[in-house]
JSON list of C-alpha atoms in Angstrom, two decimals:
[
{"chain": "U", "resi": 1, "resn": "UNK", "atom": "CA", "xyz": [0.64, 7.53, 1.21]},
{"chain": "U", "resi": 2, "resn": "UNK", "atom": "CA", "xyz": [-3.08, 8.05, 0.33]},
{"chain": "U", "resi": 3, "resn": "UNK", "atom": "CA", "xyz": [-5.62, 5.49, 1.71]},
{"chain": "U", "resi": 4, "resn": "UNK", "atom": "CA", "xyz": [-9.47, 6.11, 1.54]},
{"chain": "U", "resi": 5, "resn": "UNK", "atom": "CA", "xyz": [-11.62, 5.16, 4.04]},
{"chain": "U", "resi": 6, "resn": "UNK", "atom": "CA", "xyz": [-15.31, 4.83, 3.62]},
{"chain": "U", "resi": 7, "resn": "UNK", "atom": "CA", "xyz": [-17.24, 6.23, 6.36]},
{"chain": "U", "resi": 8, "resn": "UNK", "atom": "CA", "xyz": [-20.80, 4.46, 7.59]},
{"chain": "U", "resi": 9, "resn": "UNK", "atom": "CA", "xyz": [-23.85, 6.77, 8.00]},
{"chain": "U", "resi": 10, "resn": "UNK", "atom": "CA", "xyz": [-23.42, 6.54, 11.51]},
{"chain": "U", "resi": 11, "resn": "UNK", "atom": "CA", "xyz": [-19.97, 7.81, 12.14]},
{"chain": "U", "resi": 12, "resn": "UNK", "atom": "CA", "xyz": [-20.22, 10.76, 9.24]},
{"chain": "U", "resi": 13, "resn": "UNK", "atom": "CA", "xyz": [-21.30, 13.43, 12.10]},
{"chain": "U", "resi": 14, "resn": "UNK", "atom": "CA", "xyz": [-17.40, 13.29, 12.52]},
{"chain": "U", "resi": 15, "resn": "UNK", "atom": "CA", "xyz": [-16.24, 13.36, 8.86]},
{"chain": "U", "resi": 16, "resn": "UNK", "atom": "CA", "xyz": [-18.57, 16.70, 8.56]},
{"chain": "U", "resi": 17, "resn": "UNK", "atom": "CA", "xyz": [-21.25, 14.12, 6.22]},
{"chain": "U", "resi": 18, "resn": "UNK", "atom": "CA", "xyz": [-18.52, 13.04, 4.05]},
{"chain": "U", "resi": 19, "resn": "UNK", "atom": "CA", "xyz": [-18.86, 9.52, 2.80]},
{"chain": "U", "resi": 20, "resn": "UNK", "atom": "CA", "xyz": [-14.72, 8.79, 2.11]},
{"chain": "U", "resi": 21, "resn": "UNK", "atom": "CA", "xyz": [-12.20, 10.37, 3.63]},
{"chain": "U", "resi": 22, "resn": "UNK", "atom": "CA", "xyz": [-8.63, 10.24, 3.07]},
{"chain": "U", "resi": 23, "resn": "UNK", "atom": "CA", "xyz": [-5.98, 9.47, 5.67]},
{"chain": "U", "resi": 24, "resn": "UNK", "atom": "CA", "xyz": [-2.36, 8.28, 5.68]},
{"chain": "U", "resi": 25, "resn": "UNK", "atom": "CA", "xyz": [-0.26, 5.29, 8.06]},
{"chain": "U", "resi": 26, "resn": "UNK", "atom": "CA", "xyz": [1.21, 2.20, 7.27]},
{"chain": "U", "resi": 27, "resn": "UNK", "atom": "CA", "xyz": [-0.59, 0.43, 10.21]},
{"chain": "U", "resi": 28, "resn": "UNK", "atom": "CA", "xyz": [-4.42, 0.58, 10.61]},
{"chain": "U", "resi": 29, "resn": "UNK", "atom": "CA", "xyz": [-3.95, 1.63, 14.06]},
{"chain": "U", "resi": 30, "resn": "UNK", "atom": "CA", "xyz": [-1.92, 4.58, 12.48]},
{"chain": "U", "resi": 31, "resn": "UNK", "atom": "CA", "xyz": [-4.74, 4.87, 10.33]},
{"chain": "U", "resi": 32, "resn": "UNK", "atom": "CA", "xyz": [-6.86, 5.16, 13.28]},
{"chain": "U", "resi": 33, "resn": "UNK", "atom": "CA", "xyz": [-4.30, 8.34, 14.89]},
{"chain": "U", "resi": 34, "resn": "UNK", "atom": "CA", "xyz": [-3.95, 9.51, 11.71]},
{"chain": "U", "resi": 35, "resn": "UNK", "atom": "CA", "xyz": [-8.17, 10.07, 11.34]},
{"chain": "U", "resi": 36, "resn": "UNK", "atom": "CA", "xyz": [-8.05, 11.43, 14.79]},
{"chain": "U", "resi": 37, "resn": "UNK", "atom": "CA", "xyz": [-6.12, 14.25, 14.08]},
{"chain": "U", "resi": 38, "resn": "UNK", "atom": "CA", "xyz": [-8.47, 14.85, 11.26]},
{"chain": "U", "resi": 39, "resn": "UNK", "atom": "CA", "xyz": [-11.78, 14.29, 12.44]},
{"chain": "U", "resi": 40, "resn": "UNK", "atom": "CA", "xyz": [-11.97, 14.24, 16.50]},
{"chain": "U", "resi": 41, "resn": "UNK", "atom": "CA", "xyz": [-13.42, 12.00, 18.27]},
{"chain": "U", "resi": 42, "resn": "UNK", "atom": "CA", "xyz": [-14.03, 9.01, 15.42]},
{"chain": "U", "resi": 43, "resn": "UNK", "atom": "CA", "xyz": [-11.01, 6.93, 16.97]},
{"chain": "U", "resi": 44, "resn": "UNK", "atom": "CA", "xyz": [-13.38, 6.67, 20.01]},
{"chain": "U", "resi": 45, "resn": "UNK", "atom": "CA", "xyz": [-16.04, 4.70, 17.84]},
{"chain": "U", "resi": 46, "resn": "UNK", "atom": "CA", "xyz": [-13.71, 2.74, 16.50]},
{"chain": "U", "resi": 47, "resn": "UNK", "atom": "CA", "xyz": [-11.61, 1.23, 19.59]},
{"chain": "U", "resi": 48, "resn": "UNK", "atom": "CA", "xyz": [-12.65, 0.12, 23.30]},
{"chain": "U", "resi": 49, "resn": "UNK", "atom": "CA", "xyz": [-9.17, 0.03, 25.08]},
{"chain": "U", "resi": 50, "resn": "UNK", "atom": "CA", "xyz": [-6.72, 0.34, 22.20]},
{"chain": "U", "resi": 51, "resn": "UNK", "atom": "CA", "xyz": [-8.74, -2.39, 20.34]},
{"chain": "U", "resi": 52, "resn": "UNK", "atom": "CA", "xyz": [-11.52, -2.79, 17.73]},
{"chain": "U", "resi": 53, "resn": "UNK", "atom": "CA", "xyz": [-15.00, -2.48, 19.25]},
{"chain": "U", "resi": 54, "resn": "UNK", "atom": "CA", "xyz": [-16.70, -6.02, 18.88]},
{"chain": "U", "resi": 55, "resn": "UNK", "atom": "CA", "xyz": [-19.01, -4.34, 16.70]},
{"chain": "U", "resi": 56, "resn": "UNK", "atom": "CA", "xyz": [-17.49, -2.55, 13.99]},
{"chain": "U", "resi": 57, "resn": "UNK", "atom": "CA", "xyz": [-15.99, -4.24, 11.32]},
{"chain": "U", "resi": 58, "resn": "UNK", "atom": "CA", "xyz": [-13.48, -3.47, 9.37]},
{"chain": "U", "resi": 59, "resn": "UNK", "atom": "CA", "xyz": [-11.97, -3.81, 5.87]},
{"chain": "U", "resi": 60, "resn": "UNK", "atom": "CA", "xyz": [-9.24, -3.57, 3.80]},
{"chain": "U", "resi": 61, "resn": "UNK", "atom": "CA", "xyz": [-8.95, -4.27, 0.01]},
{"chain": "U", "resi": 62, "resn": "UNK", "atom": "CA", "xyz": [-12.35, -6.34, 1.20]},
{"chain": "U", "resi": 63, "resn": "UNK", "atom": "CA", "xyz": [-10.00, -8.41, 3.32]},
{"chain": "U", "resi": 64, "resn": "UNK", "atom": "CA", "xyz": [-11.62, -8.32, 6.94]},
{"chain": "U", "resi": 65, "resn": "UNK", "atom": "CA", "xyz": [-8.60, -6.69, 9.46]},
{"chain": "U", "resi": 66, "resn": "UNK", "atom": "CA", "xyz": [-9.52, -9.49, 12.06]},
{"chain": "U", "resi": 67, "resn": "UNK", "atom": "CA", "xyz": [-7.82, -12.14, 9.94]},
{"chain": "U", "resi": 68, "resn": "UNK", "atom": "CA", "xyz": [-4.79, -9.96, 8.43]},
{"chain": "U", "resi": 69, "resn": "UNK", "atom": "CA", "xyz": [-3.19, -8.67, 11.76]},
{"chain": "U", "resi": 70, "resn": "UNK", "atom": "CA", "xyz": [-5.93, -6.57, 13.11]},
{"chain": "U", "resi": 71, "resn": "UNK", "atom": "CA", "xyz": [-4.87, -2.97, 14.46]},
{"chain": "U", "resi": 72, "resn": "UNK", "atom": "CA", "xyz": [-1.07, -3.77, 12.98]},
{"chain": "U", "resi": 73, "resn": "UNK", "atom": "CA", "xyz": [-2.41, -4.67, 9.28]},
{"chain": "U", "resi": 74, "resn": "UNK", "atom": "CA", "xyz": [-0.39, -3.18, 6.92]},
{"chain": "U", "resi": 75, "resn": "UNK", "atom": "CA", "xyz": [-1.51, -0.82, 4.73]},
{"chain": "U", "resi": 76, "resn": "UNK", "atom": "CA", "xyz": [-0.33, 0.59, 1.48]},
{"chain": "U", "resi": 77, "resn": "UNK", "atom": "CA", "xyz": [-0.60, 3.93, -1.16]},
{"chain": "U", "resi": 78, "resn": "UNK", "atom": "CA", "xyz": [-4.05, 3.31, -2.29]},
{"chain": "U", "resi": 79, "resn": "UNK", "atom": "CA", "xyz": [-5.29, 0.78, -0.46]},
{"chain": "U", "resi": 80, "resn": "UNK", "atom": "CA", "xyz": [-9.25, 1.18, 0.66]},
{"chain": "U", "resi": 81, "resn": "UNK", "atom": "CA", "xyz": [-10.22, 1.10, 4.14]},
{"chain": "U", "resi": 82, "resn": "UNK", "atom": "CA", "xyz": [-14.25, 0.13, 4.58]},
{"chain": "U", "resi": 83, "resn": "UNK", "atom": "CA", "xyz": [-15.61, 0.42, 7.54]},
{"chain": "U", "resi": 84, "resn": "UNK", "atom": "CA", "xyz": [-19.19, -1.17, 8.41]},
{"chain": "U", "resi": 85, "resn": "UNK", "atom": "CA", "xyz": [-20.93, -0.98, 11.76]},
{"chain": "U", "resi": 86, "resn": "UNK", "atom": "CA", "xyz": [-22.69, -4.91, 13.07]},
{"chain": "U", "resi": 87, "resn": "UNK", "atom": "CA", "xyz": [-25.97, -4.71, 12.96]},
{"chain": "U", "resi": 88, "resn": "UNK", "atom": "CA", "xyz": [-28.17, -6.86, 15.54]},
{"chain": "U", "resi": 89, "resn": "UNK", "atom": "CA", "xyz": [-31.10, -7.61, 16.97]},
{"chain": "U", "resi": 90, "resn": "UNK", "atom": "CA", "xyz": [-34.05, -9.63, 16.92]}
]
């Protein structure tokens, strides 16, 4: 099971400056370990105690993860995992 993930600016120190990477689970949150393994230390960027950090959004298939099951979304061969970073300020 192939599933590419798109990788912000911010978080490609990990991926070695690579804008998509590929990873494998059928959960995001295997996703997530799955990443890990792969690229050290990006699983701490994503989650805050074993959840998503408030501020980094996540999609897949453009579907936000928040509204299909969060960390237990269910992911499939091909499927496209975007992740975006919130931006804020005033």
């Amino acid at each position: 099971m192939a599933i590419e993930v798109r990788i912000p600016t911010i978080l490609r120190t990990y991926t070695d400056g690579a804008k998509a990477v590929t990873g494998e689970g059928e959960t995001l949150s295997a996703l997530i370990e799955n990443l890990e393994a792969s690229h050290p230390g990006i699983a701490d960027r994503l989650l805050d105690n074993g959840e998503l950090r408030r501020f980094v959004n996540v999609y897949i298939n453009d579907e936000d993860v928040r509204f299909i099951g969060g960390l237990e979304a269910k992911l499939s061969d091909g499927d496209q995992v975007v992740v975006l970073p919130a931006v804020a300020g005033g």
